[in-house]
Amino acid sequence: MQRLIIISNRLPVKIELKDGEILAKKSEGGLATGLDSLTNNYERHWIGWPGIYPENKSDENRINAFLEKDNIYPVYLSKELIELYYEGYCNDTIWPLFHYFFVYVRHNQMYWQAYQEANTLFLKKALEIAKPDDIIWVHDYQLMLLPGLLREHLPESKIGFFLHIPFPAYELFRNLTSRKEILHGLLGADLIGFHTFDYMRHFLNSAYRIMGVDTKQNEISYDNRVVYTDTFPMGIAFDKYHNAFRTPEVMKYIDEYQTFYGNQKIILSVDRLDYTKGILHRLSAFDMLLDQHPEYKGKVSLLAIVVPSRDTVAQYKELKNRIDEKIGYINGKYSDMNWVPIFYLYRGLPFEPLSALYHLSDIALVTPLRDGMNLVAKEYAAAKNDKPGVLILSEMAGAAIELTDAIIINPNSIEEITDAMHTALIMPEEEQKQRLEKMQAIIRRDNVDTWASGFIGQLQEVHTIRSEIQKKIFNNENLSELKAGFDNAESKLLLLDYDGTLVPLIKDPAKAIPDKKLMGLLKKLTAKSGVTLSIISGRDYTFMDKYFGSSDIELIAEHGSFYKENKFWVKAFSQSDDWKKEIYPIMQKITDKTPGSCIEEKNSAIVWHYKKCDDWLADLREHQLINLLVSVCTKNNLHLMRGNKIVEVMVSELDKGNAAKRLLNKKSWDFILAMGDDTTDENLFAALPEHAYSIRIGTGATKARFNIMNQKAALKILEKLAE
Ligand code: GDG
């Protein structure tokens, strides 16, 4: 069975030692539930921190043996490391930054060192457990360096990463001093998952701007690999929450609470103690509701459950004090002998009483200032059955993208939250039911099982694509075969592209001129007996003539519009230049609006270059330019082409394939090799006979027989032939 290794900061169990005895407390978290559903198809293993500091090796060994039965492998972290790595870098730097609480962010070199150290400890454990064919799925912001570390040691492995919290906008993320290292770490994965499209967009933008990587839709080319990103909104175990009210344990609580609250309307609020959850804003809104609508006094109560969390961190302690104070203030202001406005629990509740409260509450008030997803919102909507209710949901929670039938509010506006509570309190039951039905259909379909299997399924697919690419990668065996074929052949034709093949692609094409080493290599090759070497380029013939005019190389310029024969350049097309008068002003207009872009005019083409431009702006202008050009090109029978950071309009009779035919048909060649890196080279590859070698530089989809990783590798092949 395929092995699946989950790595998360916390294990799905918390270990305690009581009088020498090992106690394991199972966590009910969404992640553990979602992964349970995969156990039919995968052998699940789990690596993480067990939440305990064993005092000696023998305790460690006993805990290890106890957990290993369930394929669970603990990573032990010292108290000091937890302080600096978890409470420090994770919760004092990353958490506030990624949730847009910029003023709370603390940059501390010791935190960062501890974060690296902790990630390395997780790596060590993973290397003990993982086998080459395993799927490795790393979770969340505590382990963002781990995919990169794993990739160094297990280059061929299937590695996925899922971020449970938001990924912030570039303008915020760029402030992180270790931003490059974090991005490098994440880019070690094959697939990076986010809850929403916005988080993914922010990540792609940061990767592009900070690492200068090429991004194409949801793909990133990095380190000779393609990294995929996608959205997987996390769901819940729908049936568990939907059917809970039928179980005797939950029924017992429902009866108990119903008797206690009577006809009172209950507004429920459940969160971990966290400044991101907007608890204080929510309390202010409830204060305003009672102030503006005194008719609710004695009839409506807020039940605030705050689950203790991170309360050793200063900001959390302060938040706790302010919540206590505010609740005291509101209760003091409005309470009478028979009624309390706010019931306040500073503790977590077991599943059964919580489900009973979901079932009974008239409103759930879920108003985080920022939240990756928020599962409480989904749980409340799922738990509703015969008794309806209204979900008030912050637009800043990932869940708001899916649950559009909630009352969506801006959590910063006390007035909006207040109005929403009033709207919910007077909403007809029929409307409540309709809204719930629509939300339940979504939560039932996109549940936690589909989330987990969707991610793993896509990771497998991505890996299959990678293996397909890998199969086409030109390897040493292919090189030996190529060399033998070349040496044994009598007549040999080499068809070589220029930019991106013989010279690297650089921002300023004028500077991409052949150096001495390249000229020496080409000379050596052309001097070999039986060799015809041709450079087929998109460059104009003046450039080609300047650098290669005096050599024995067969020159083809402007994608085949001109070729050199018997020392003279021959024009290979019949169209007049009239079309240029229409095309040029269109390109000029777009160039004027796009700093860094420029126009290149050739004899048979006009090219708009945008290599030096900002990607986002270039993308916009490219679309605008193509829209403007399409009808003019059709009318004038011109070819409109998108190349590598260029848009080119050219006379339509020509392409590199047609151009090569003149040489291909000259004689029956024993050996043919064609190499190129751009879309224009695809026509060349398609025109070759079956026995020819064709190699595409880069990992893009191609008609060529092989791919090679980069331009340097292309030169190495030519050097081998020249030996
Ligand atoms: C992170 C992201 C993202 C809470 N109180 C009790 C209790 N809970 C359970 C809820 C829910 C879970 O805890 C909380 O999940 P959230 O999604 O609301 O928030 P985070 O813990 O901050 O989780 C978040 C999530 O990861 C998943 O990707 O949605 O945005 O911040 O399941 O039911 N459970 C019980 N008693 C409680 O008192 N039994």
PDB file of C-alpha atoms in Angstrom, residues 296-546:
ATOM      1  CA  TYR A 296     -33.814  42.704  23.506  1.00  0.00           C
ATOM      2  CA  LYS A 297     -32.970  43.158  27.190  1.00  0.00           C
ATOM      3  CA  GLY A 298     -34.043  40.058  29.070  1.00  0.00           C
ATOM      4  CA  LYS A 299     -34.662  38.232  25.780  1.00  0.00           C
ATOM      5  CA  VAL A 300     -31.283  37.813  24.086  1.00  0.00           C
ATOM      6  CA  SER A 301     -27.988  36.603  25.571  1.00  0.00           C
ATOM      7  CA  LEU A 302     -24.510  36.181  24.184  1.00  0.00           C
ATOM      8  CA  LEU A 303     -22.756  32.934  25.081  1.00  0.00           C
ATOM      9  CA  ALA A 304     -19.029  33.602  24.699  1.00  0.00           C
ATOM     10  CA  ILE A 305     -16.763  30.557  24.799  1.00  0.00           C
ATOM     11  CA  VAL A 306     -13.107  31.504  24.745  1.00  0.00           C
ATOM     12  CA  VAL A 307     -10.718  28.569  24.595  1.00  0.00           C
ATOM     13  CA  PRO A 308      -7.409  29.275  26.420  1.00  0.00           C
ATOM     14  CA  SER A 309      -4.489  29.447  24.026  1.00  0.00           C
ATOM     15  CA  ARG A 310      -0.936  30.847  24.060  1.00  0.00           C
ATOM     16  CA  ASP A 311      -1.720  32.771  27.245  1.00  0.00           C
ATOM     17  CA  THR A 312       1.946  32.886  28.183  1.00  0.00           C
ATOM     18  CA  VAL A 313       2.522  35.363  25.326  1.00  0.00           C
ATOM     19  CA  ALA A 314       2.184  38.997  26.459  1.00  0.00           C
ATOM     20  CA  GLN A 315      -0.365  40.104  23.804  1.00  0.00           C
ATOM     21  CA  TYR A 316      -2.618  37.158  24.651  1.00  0.00           C
ATOM     22  CA  LYS A 317      -2.494  37.893  28.388  1.00  0.00           C
ATOM     23  CA  GLU A 318      -3.432  41.487  27.695  1.00  0.00           C
ATOM     24  CA  LEU A 319      -6.261  40.435  25.394  1.00  0.00           C
ATOM     25  CA  LYS A 320      -7.619  38.113  28.074  1.00  0.00           C
ATOM     26  CA  ASN A 321      -7.644  41.006  30.596  1.00  0.00           C
ATOM     27  CA  ARG A 322      -9.453  43.284  28.158  1.00  0.00           C
ATOM     28  CA  ILE A 323     -12.078  40.613  27.362  1.00  0.00           C
ATOM     29  CA  ASP A 324     -12.661  39.994  31.098  1.00  0.00           C
ATOM     30  CA  GLU A 325     -12.979  43.731  31.688  1.00  0.00           C
ATOM     31  CA  LYS A 326     -15.347  44.336  28.800  1.00  0.00           C
ATOM     32  CA  ILE A 327     -17.638  41.461  29.691  1.00  0.00           C
ATOM     33  CA  GLY A 328     -17.697  42.693  33.309  1.00  0.00           C
ATOM     34  CA  TYR A 329     -18.558  46.182  32.068  1.00  0.00           C
ATOM     35  CA  ILE A 330     -21.422  45.013  29.801  1.00  0.00           C
ATOM     36  CA  ASN A 331     -22.850  42.646  32.380  1.00  0.00           C
ATOM     37  CA  GLY A 332     -22.646  45.358  35.043  1.00  0.00           C
ATOM     38  CA  LYS A 333     -24.369  47.832  32.719  1.00  0.00           C
ATOM     39  CA  TYR A 334     -27.378  45.737  31.615  1.00  0.00           C
ATOM     40  CA  SER A 335     -27.904  42.762  33.986  1.00  0.00           C
ATOM     41  CA  ASP A 336     -30.958  42.556  36.224  1.00  0.00           C
ATOM     42  CA  MET A 337     -31.994  40.015  38.841  1.00  0.00           C
ATOM     43  CA  ASN A 338     -33.455  37.607  36.245  1.00  0.00           C
ATOM     44  CA  TRP A 339     -31.149  38.033  33.296  1.00  0.00           C
ATOM     45  CA  VAL A 340     -27.442  38.227  32.368  1.00  0.00           C
ATOM     46  CA  PRO A 341     -26.503  39.579  28.911  1.00  0.00           C
ATOM     47  CA  ILE A 342     -23.246  37.596  28.528  1.00  0.00           C
ATOM     48  CA  PHE A 343     -22.495  34.060  29.696  1.00  0.00           C
ATOM     49  CA  TYR A 344     -18.734  33.721  29.591  1.00  0.00           C
ATOM     50  CA  LEU A 345     -16.726  30.466  29.626  1.00  0.00           C
ATOM     51  CA  TYR A 346     -12.933  30.682  29.568  1.00  0.00           C
ATOM     52  CA  ARG A 347     -12.333  27.019  28.754  1.00  0.00           C
ATOM     53  CA  GLY A 348     -12.907  24.506  25.973  1.00  0.00           C
ATOM     54  CA  LEU A 349     -15.937  22.244  25.889  1.00  0.00           C
ATOM     55  CA  PRO A 350     -16.088  18.600  24.871  1.00  0.00           C
ATOM     56  CA  PHE A 351     -17.681  17.786  21.521  1.00  0.00           C
ATOM     57  CA  GLU A 352     -21.111  16.812  22.942  1.00  0.00           C
ATOM     58  CA  PRO A 353     -21.999  20.032  24.808  1.00  0.00           C
ATOM     59  CA  LEU A 354     -20.512  22.102  21.975  1.00  0.00           C
ATOM     60  CA  SER A 355     -22.711  20.267  19.439  1.00  0.00           C
ATOM     61  CA  ALA A 356     -25.751  20.841  21.661  1.00  0.00           C
ATOM     62  CA  LEU A 357     -24.984  24.565  21.680  1.00  0.00           C
ATOM     63  CA  TYR A 358     -24.562  24.627  17.887  1.00  0.00           C
ATOM     64  CA  HIS A 359     -27.941  22.918  17.626  1.00  0.00           C
ATOM     65  CA  LEU A 360     -29.738  25.293  20.000  1.00  0.00           C
ATOM     66  CA  SER A 361     -28.188  28.689  19.262  1.00  0.00           C
ATOM     67  CA  ASP A 362     -30.231  31.137  17.231  1.00  0.00           C
ATOM     68  CA  ILE A 363     -27.192  32.929  15.887  1.00  0.00           C
ATOM     69  CA  ALA A 364     -23.500  32.117  15.509  1.00  0.00           C
ATOM     70  CA  LEU A 365     -21.331  35.213  15.582  1.00  0.00           C
ATOM     71  CA  VAL A 366     -18.112  34.403  13.727  1.00  0.00           C
ATOM     72  CA  THR A 367     -16.342  37.710  13.191  1.00  0.00           C
ATOM     73  CA  PRO A 368     -12.552  37.219  12.963  1.00  0.00           C
ATOM     74  CA  LEU A 369     -10.489  40.188  11.793  1.00  0.00           C
ATOM     75  CA  ARG A 370      -8.459  37.661   9.760  1.00  0.00           C
ATOM     76  CA  ASP A 371      -8.768  33.865   9.599  1.00  0.00           C
ATOM     77  CA  GLY A 372      -7.295  31.329   7.178  1.00  0.00           C
ATOM     78  CA  MET A 373     -10.568  29.425   6.909  1.00  0.00           C
ATOM     79  CA  ASN A 374     -12.562  29.171  10.210  1.00  0.00           C
ATOM     80  CA  LEU A 375     -14.090  25.792  10.807  1.00  0.00           C
ATOM     81  CA  VAL A 376     -16.472  26.917  13.576  1.00  0.00           C
ATOM     82  CA  ALA A 377     -18.600  28.675  10.922  1.00  0.00           C
ATOM     83  CA  LYS A 378     -18.867  25.443   8.916  1.00  0.00           C
ATOM     84  CA  GLU A 379     -19.543  23.336  12.012  1.00  0.00           C
ATOM     85  CA  TYR A 380     -22.399  25.614  13.136  1.00  0.00           C
ATOM     86  CA  ALA A 381     -24.094  25.587   9.716  1.00  0.00           C
ATOM     87  CA  ALA A 382     -23.638  21.800   9.409  1.00  0.00           C
ATOM     88  CA  ALA A 383     -25.021  21.116  12.903  1.00  0.00           C
ATOM     89  CA  LYS A 384     -28.347  22.800  12.099  1.00  0.00           C
ATOM     90  CA  ASN A 385     -31.267  20.475  11.557  1.00  0.00           C
ATOM     91  CA  ASP A 386     -34.925  20.941  12.408  1.00  0.00           C
ATOM     92  CA  LYS A 387     -34.090  24.031  14.467  1.00  0.00           C
ATOM     93  CA  PRO A 388     -32.830  26.791  12.156  1.00  0.00           C
ATOM     94  CA  GLY A 389     -30.413  29.611  12.934  1.00  0.00           C
ATOM     95  CA  VAL A 390     -28.384  32.366  11.317  1.00  0.00           C
ATOM     96  CA  LEU A 391     -24.656  32.492  10.666  1.00  0.00           C
ATOM     97  CA  ILE A 392     -23.041  35.936  10.813  1.00  0.00           C
ATOM     98  CA  LEU A 393     -19.649  35.621   9.159  1.00  0.00           C
ATOM     99  CA  SER A 394     -16.676  37.924   8.680  1.00  0.00           C
ATOM    100  CA  GLU A 395     -15.636  38.614   5.103  1.00  0.00           C
ATOM    101  CA  MET A 396     -12.020  38.285   6.357  1.00  0.00           C
ATOM    102  CA  ALA A 397     -12.419  34.544   7.030  1.00  0.00           C
ATOM    103  CA  GLY A 398     -11.521  32.133   4.220  1.00  0.00           C
ATOM    104  CA  ALA A 399     -14.907  30.447   4.794  1.00  0.00           C
ATOM    105  CA  ALA A 400     -16.715  33.577   3.506  1.00  0.00           C
ATOM    106  CA  ILE A 401     -15.717  32.655  -0.069  1.00  0.00           C
ATOM    107  CA  GLU A 402     -17.848  29.498   0.142  1.00  0.00           C
ATOM    108  CA  LEU A 403     -20.561  30.437   2.657  1.00  0.00           C
ATOM    109  CA  THR A 404     -22.065  33.338   0.753  1.00  0.00           C
ATOM    110  CA  ASP A 405     -25.511  32.658   2.227  1.00  0.00           C
ATOM    111  CA  ALA A 406     -24.351  33.735   5.660  1.00  0.00           C
ATOM    112  CA  ILE A 407     -24.833  37.381   6.647  1.00  0.00           C
ATOM    113  CA  ILE A 408     -21.414  38.622   5.602  1.00  0.00           C
ATOM    114  CA  ILE A 409     -19.995  41.576   7.528  1.00  0.00           C
ATOM    115  CA  ASN A 410     -16.830  43.641   7.738  1.00  0.00           C
ATOM    116  CA  PRO A 411     -15.542  42.729  11.236  1.00  0.00           C
ATOM    117  CA  ASN A 412     -13.980  46.169  11.723  1.00  0.00           C
ATOM    118  CA  SER A 413     -17.387  47.822  11.625  1.00  0.00           C
ATOM    119  CA  ILE A 414     -19.147  47.605  15.007  1.00  0.00           C
ATOM    120  CA  GLU A 415     -22.240  49.071  13.308  1.00  0.00           C
ATOM    121  CA  GLU A 416     -22.329  46.332  10.641  1.00  0.00           C
ATOM    122  CA  ILE A 417     -22.060  43.565  13.252  1.00  0.00           C
ATOM    123  CA  THR A 418     -24.801  45.226  15.318  1.00  0.00           C
ATOM    124  CA  ASP A 419     -27.119  45.565  12.312  1.00  0.00           C
ATOM    125  CA  ALA A 420     -26.396  41.965  11.308  1.00  0.00           C
ATOM    126  CA  MET A 421     -27.443  40.699  14.755  1.00  0.00           C
ATOM    127  CA  HIS A 422     -30.681  42.683  14.522  1.00  0.00           C
ATOM    128  CA  THR A 423     -31.351  41.375  10.988  1.00  0.00           C
ATOM    129  CA  ALA A 424     -30.699  37.824  12.184  1.00  0.00           C
ATOM    130  CA  LEU A 425     -32.978  38.186  15.210  1.00  0.00           C
ATOM    131  CA  ILE A 426     -35.927  39.252  13.046  1.00  0.00           C
ATOM    132  CA  MET A 427     -35.178  36.960  10.065  1.00  0.00           C
ATOM    133  CA  PRO A 428     -38.196  34.746   9.168  1.00  0.00           C
ATOM    134  CA  GLU A 429     -37.617  31.029   9.789  1.00  0.00           C
ATOM    135  CA  GLU A 430     -38.261  30.219   6.145  1.00  0.00           C
ATOM    136  CA  GLU A 431     -35.377  32.430   5.034  1.00  0.00           C
ATOM    137  CA  GLN A 432     -33.104  30.985   7.730  1.00  0.00           C
ATOM    138  CA  LYS A 433     -33.832  27.472   6.438  1.00  0.00           C
ATOM    139  CA  GLN A 434     -33.250  28.425   2.797  1.00  0.00           C
ATOM    140  CA  ARG A 435     -29.885  29.990   3.587  1.00  0.00           C
ATOM    141  CA  LEU A 436     -28.829  26.998   5.711  1.00  0.00           C
ATOM    142  CA  GLU A 437     -29.816  24.512   3.023  1.00  0.00           C
ATOM    143  CA  LYS A 438     -27.609  26.245   0.473  1.00  0.00           C
ATOM    144  CA  MET A 439     -24.669  26.379   2.859  1.00  0.00           C
ATOM    145  CA  GLN A 440     -25.120  22.757   3.929  1.00  0.00           C
ATOM    146  CA  ALA A 441     -25.071  21.574   0.308  1.00  0.00           C
ATOM    147  CA  ILE A 442     -21.610  23.122  -0.039  1.00  0.00           C
ATOM    148  CA  ILE A 443     -20.280  21.909   3.340  1.00  0.00           C
ATOM    149  CA  ARG A 444     -21.585  18.386   2.687  1.00  0.00           C
ATOM    150  CA  ARG A 445     -19.920  18.230  -0.748  1.00  0.00           C
ATOM    151  CA  ASP A 446     -16.614  19.968   0.072  1.00  0.00           C
ATOM    152  CA  ASN A 447     -16.024  18.101   3.317  1.00  0.00           C
ATOM    153  CA  VAL A 448     -12.789  17.210   5.051  1.00  0.00           C
ATOM    154  CA  ASP A 449     -12.505  13.869   3.213  1.00  0.00           C
ATOM    155  CA  THR A 450     -12.716  15.510  -0.203  1.00  0.00           C
ATOM    156  CA  TRP A 451     -10.212  18.103   1.004  1.00  0.00           C
ATOM    157  CA  ALA A 452      -7.617  15.497   2.006  1.00  0.00           C
ATOM    158  CA  SER A 453      -8.148  13.189  -0.962  1.00  0.00           C
ATOM    159  CA  GLY A 454      -8.273  16.192  -3.337  1.00  0.00           C
ATOM    160  CA  PHE A 455      -4.876  17.384  -2.177  1.00  0.00           C
ATOM    161  CA  ILE A 456      -3.226  13.965  -2.227  1.00  0.00           C
ATOM    162  CA  GLY A 457      -4.816  13.150  -5.615  1.00  0.00           C
ATOM    163  CA  GLN A 458      -3.440  16.332  -7.119  1.00  0.00           C
ATOM    164  CA  LEU A 459      -0.019  15.728  -5.588  1.00  0.00           C
ATOM    165  CA  GLN A 460       0.015  12.312  -7.293  1.00  0.00           C
ATOM    166  CA  GLU A 461      -0.999  13.887 -10.616  1.00  0.00           C
ATOM    167  CA  VAL A 462       1.696  16.525 -10.342  1.00  0.00           C
ATOM    168  CA  HIS A 463       4.207  13.824  -9.693  1.00  0.00           C
ATOM    169  CA  THR A 464       3.060  11.847 -12.730  1.00  0.00           C
ATOM    170  CA  ILE A 465       3.542  14.965 -14.879  1.00  0.00           C
ATOM    171  CA  ARG A 466       7.009  15.338 -13.349  1.00  0.00           C
ATOM    172  CA  SER A 467       7.873  11.743 -14.148  1.00  0.00           C
ATOM    173  CA  GLU A 468       6.690  12.246 -17.748  1.00  0.00           C
ATOM    174  CA  ILE A 469       8.941  15.284 -18.037  1.00  0.00           C
ATOM    175  CA  GLN A 470      11.743  13.326 -16.385  1.00  0.00           C
ATOM    176  CA  LYS A 471      11.426  10.543 -18.964  1.00  0.00           C
ATOM    177  CA  LYS A 472      12.046  13.033 -21.753  1.00  0.00           C
ATOM    178  CA  ILE A 473      15.041  14.624 -20.041  1.00  0.00           C
ATOM    179  CA  PHE A 474      18.147  14.124 -22.141  1.00  0.00           C
ATOM    180  CA  ASN A 475      20.463  11.973 -20.017  1.00  0.00           C
ATOM    181  CA  ASN A 476      24.023  10.668 -20.218  1.00  0.00           C
ATOM    182  CA  GLU A 477      22.933   7.506 -22.016  1.00  0.00           C
ATOM    183  CA  ASN A 478      21.208   9.620 -24.675  1.00  0.00           C
ATOM    184  CA  LEU A 479      24.357  11.720 -24.923  1.00  0.00           C
ATOM    185  CA  SER A 480      26.580   8.708 -25.592  1.00  0.00           C
ATOM    186  CA  GLU A 481      24.153   7.472 -28.242  1.00  0.00           C
ATOM    187  CA  LEU A 482      24.028  10.918 -29.837  1.00  0.00           C
ATOM    188  CA  LYS A 483      27.808  11.170 -29.896  1.00  0.00           C
ATOM    189  CA  ALA A 484      28.190   7.712 -31.454  1.00  0.00           C
ATOM    190  CA  GLY A 485      25.551   8.547 -34.090  1.00  0.00           C
ATOM    191  CA  PHE A 486      27.328  11.806 -34.890  1.00  0.00           C
ATOM    192  CA  ASP A 487      30.790  10.222 -35.124  1.00  0.00           C
ATOM    193  CA  ASN A 488      29.595   7.365 -37.331  1.00  0.00           C
ATOM    194  CA  ALA A 489      27.570   9.497 -39.739  1.00  0.00           C
ATOM    195  CA  GLU A 490      28.944  10.831 -42.984  1.00  0.00           C
ATOM    196  CA  SER A 491      26.535  13.716 -43.535  1.00  0.00           C
ATOM    197  CA  LYS A 492      25.465  15.635 -40.431  1.00  0.00           C
ATOM    198  CA  LEU A 493      23.123  18.583 -40.074  1.00  0.00           C
ATOM    199  CA  LEU A 494      23.007  20.748 -36.959  1.00  0.00           C
ATOM    200  CA  LEU A 495      20.059  23.196 -36.732  1.00  0.00           C
ATOM    201  CA  LEU A 496      20.545  25.568 -33.838  1.00  0.00           C
ATOM    202  CA  ASP A 497      18.488  28.415 -32.443  1.00  0.00           C
ATOM    203  CA  TYR A 498      20.465  31.422 -31.150  1.00  0.00           C
ATOM    204  CA  ASP A 499      18.931  33.218 -28.112  1.00  0.00           C
ATOM    205  CA  GLY A 500      18.333  30.833 -25.222  1.00  0.00           C
ATOM    206  CA  THR A 501      20.236  28.055 -27.023  1.00  0.00           C
ATOM    207  CA  LEU A 502      23.699  29.258 -28.012  1.00  0.00           C
ATOM    208  CA  VAL A 503      23.631  32.271 -25.677  1.00  0.00           C
ATOM    209  CA  PRO A 504      21.685  32.712 -22.406  1.00  0.00           C
ATOM    210  CA  LEU A 505      18.490  34.773 -22.331  1.00  0.00           C
ATOM    211  CA  ILE A 506      19.287  38.120 -20.755  1.00  0.00           C
ATOM    212  CA  LYS A 507      17.224  41.257 -20.184  1.00  0.00           C
ATOM    213  CA  ASP A 508      19.017  43.305 -22.869  1.00  0.00           C
ATOM    214  CA  PRO A 509      19.145  41.334 -26.168  1.00  0.00           C
ATOM    215  CA  ALA A 510      21.748  43.758 -27.592  1.00  0.00           C
ATOM    216  CA  LYS A 511      24.208  42.425 -25.018  1.00  0.00           C
ATOM    217  CA  ALA A 512      23.613  38.765 -25.938  1.00  0.00           C
ATOM    218  CA  ILE A 513      26.546  38.540 -28.355  1.00  0.00           C
ATOM    219  CA  PRO A 514      28.644  35.421 -29.002  1.00  0.00           C
ATOM    220  CA  ASP A 515      31.851  35.248 -26.953  1.00  0.00           C
ATOM    221  CA  LYS A 516      35.199  33.795 -27.993  1.00  0.00           C
ATOM    222  CA  LYS A 517      34.436  30.424 -26.445  1.00  0.00           C
ATOM    223  CA  LEU A 518      31.219  30.028 -28.412  1.00  0.00           C
ATOM    224  CA  MET A 519      32.855  31.159 -31.654  1.00  0.00           C
ATOM    225  CA  GLY A 520      35.668  28.620 -31.067  1.00  0.00           C
ATOM    226  CA  LEU A 521      33.147  25.849 -30.455  1.00  0.00           C
ATOM    227  CA  LEU A 522      31.167  26.643 -33.612  1.00  0.00           C
ATOM    228  CA  LYS A 523      34.404  26.793 -35.631  1.00  0.00           C
ATOM    229  CA  LYS A 524      35.457  23.393 -34.337  1.00  0.00           C
ATOM    230  CA  LEU A 525      32.111  21.890 -35.273  1.00  0.00           C
ATOM    231  CA  THR A 526      31.952  23.357 -38.774  1.00  0.00           C
ATOM    232  CA  ALA A 527      35.529  22.179 -39.403  1.00  0.00           C
ATOM    233  CA  LYS A 528      34.526  18.552 -38.822  1.00  0.00           C
ATOM    234  CA  SER A 529      34.085  16.517 -41.935  1.00  0.00           C
ATOM    235  CA  GLY A 530      30.528  16.145 -43.218  1.00  0.00           C
ATOM    236  CA  VAL A 531      29.064  18.772 -40.866  1.00  0.00           C
ATOM    237  CA  THR A 532      26.624  21.465 -41.976  1.00  0.00           C
ATOM    238  CA  LEU A 533      25.807  23.818 -39.120  1.00  0.00           C
ATOM    239  CA  SER A 534      22.954  26.267 -39.404  1.00  0.00           C
ATOM    240  CA  ILE A 535      21.845  28.979 -36.991  1.00  0.00           C
ATOM    241  CA  ILE A 536      18.119  29.608 -37.370  1.00  0.00           C
ATOM    242  CA  SER A 537      17.261  32.695 -35.418  1.00  0.00           C
ATOM    243  CA  GLY A 538      14.539  35.269 -34.974  1.00  0.00           C
ATOM    244  CA  ARG A 539      17.226  37.983 -35.131  1.00  0.00           C
ATOM    245  CA  ASP A 540      17.492  40.218 -38.196  1.00  0.00           C
ATOM    246  CA  TYR A 541      20.089  39.524 -40.855  1.00  0.00           C
ATOM    247  CA  THR A 542      22.253  42.560 -39.998  1.00  0.00           C
ATOM    248  CA  PHE A 543      22.939  41.093 -36.566  1.00  0.00           C
ATOM    249  CA  MET A 544      23.529  37.610 -37.963  1.00  0.00           C
ATOM    250  CA  ASP A 545      25.853  38.933 -40.628  1.00  0.00           C
ATOM    251  CA  LYS A 546      27.842  41.056 -38.193  1.00  0.00           C
TER     252      LYS A 546
END
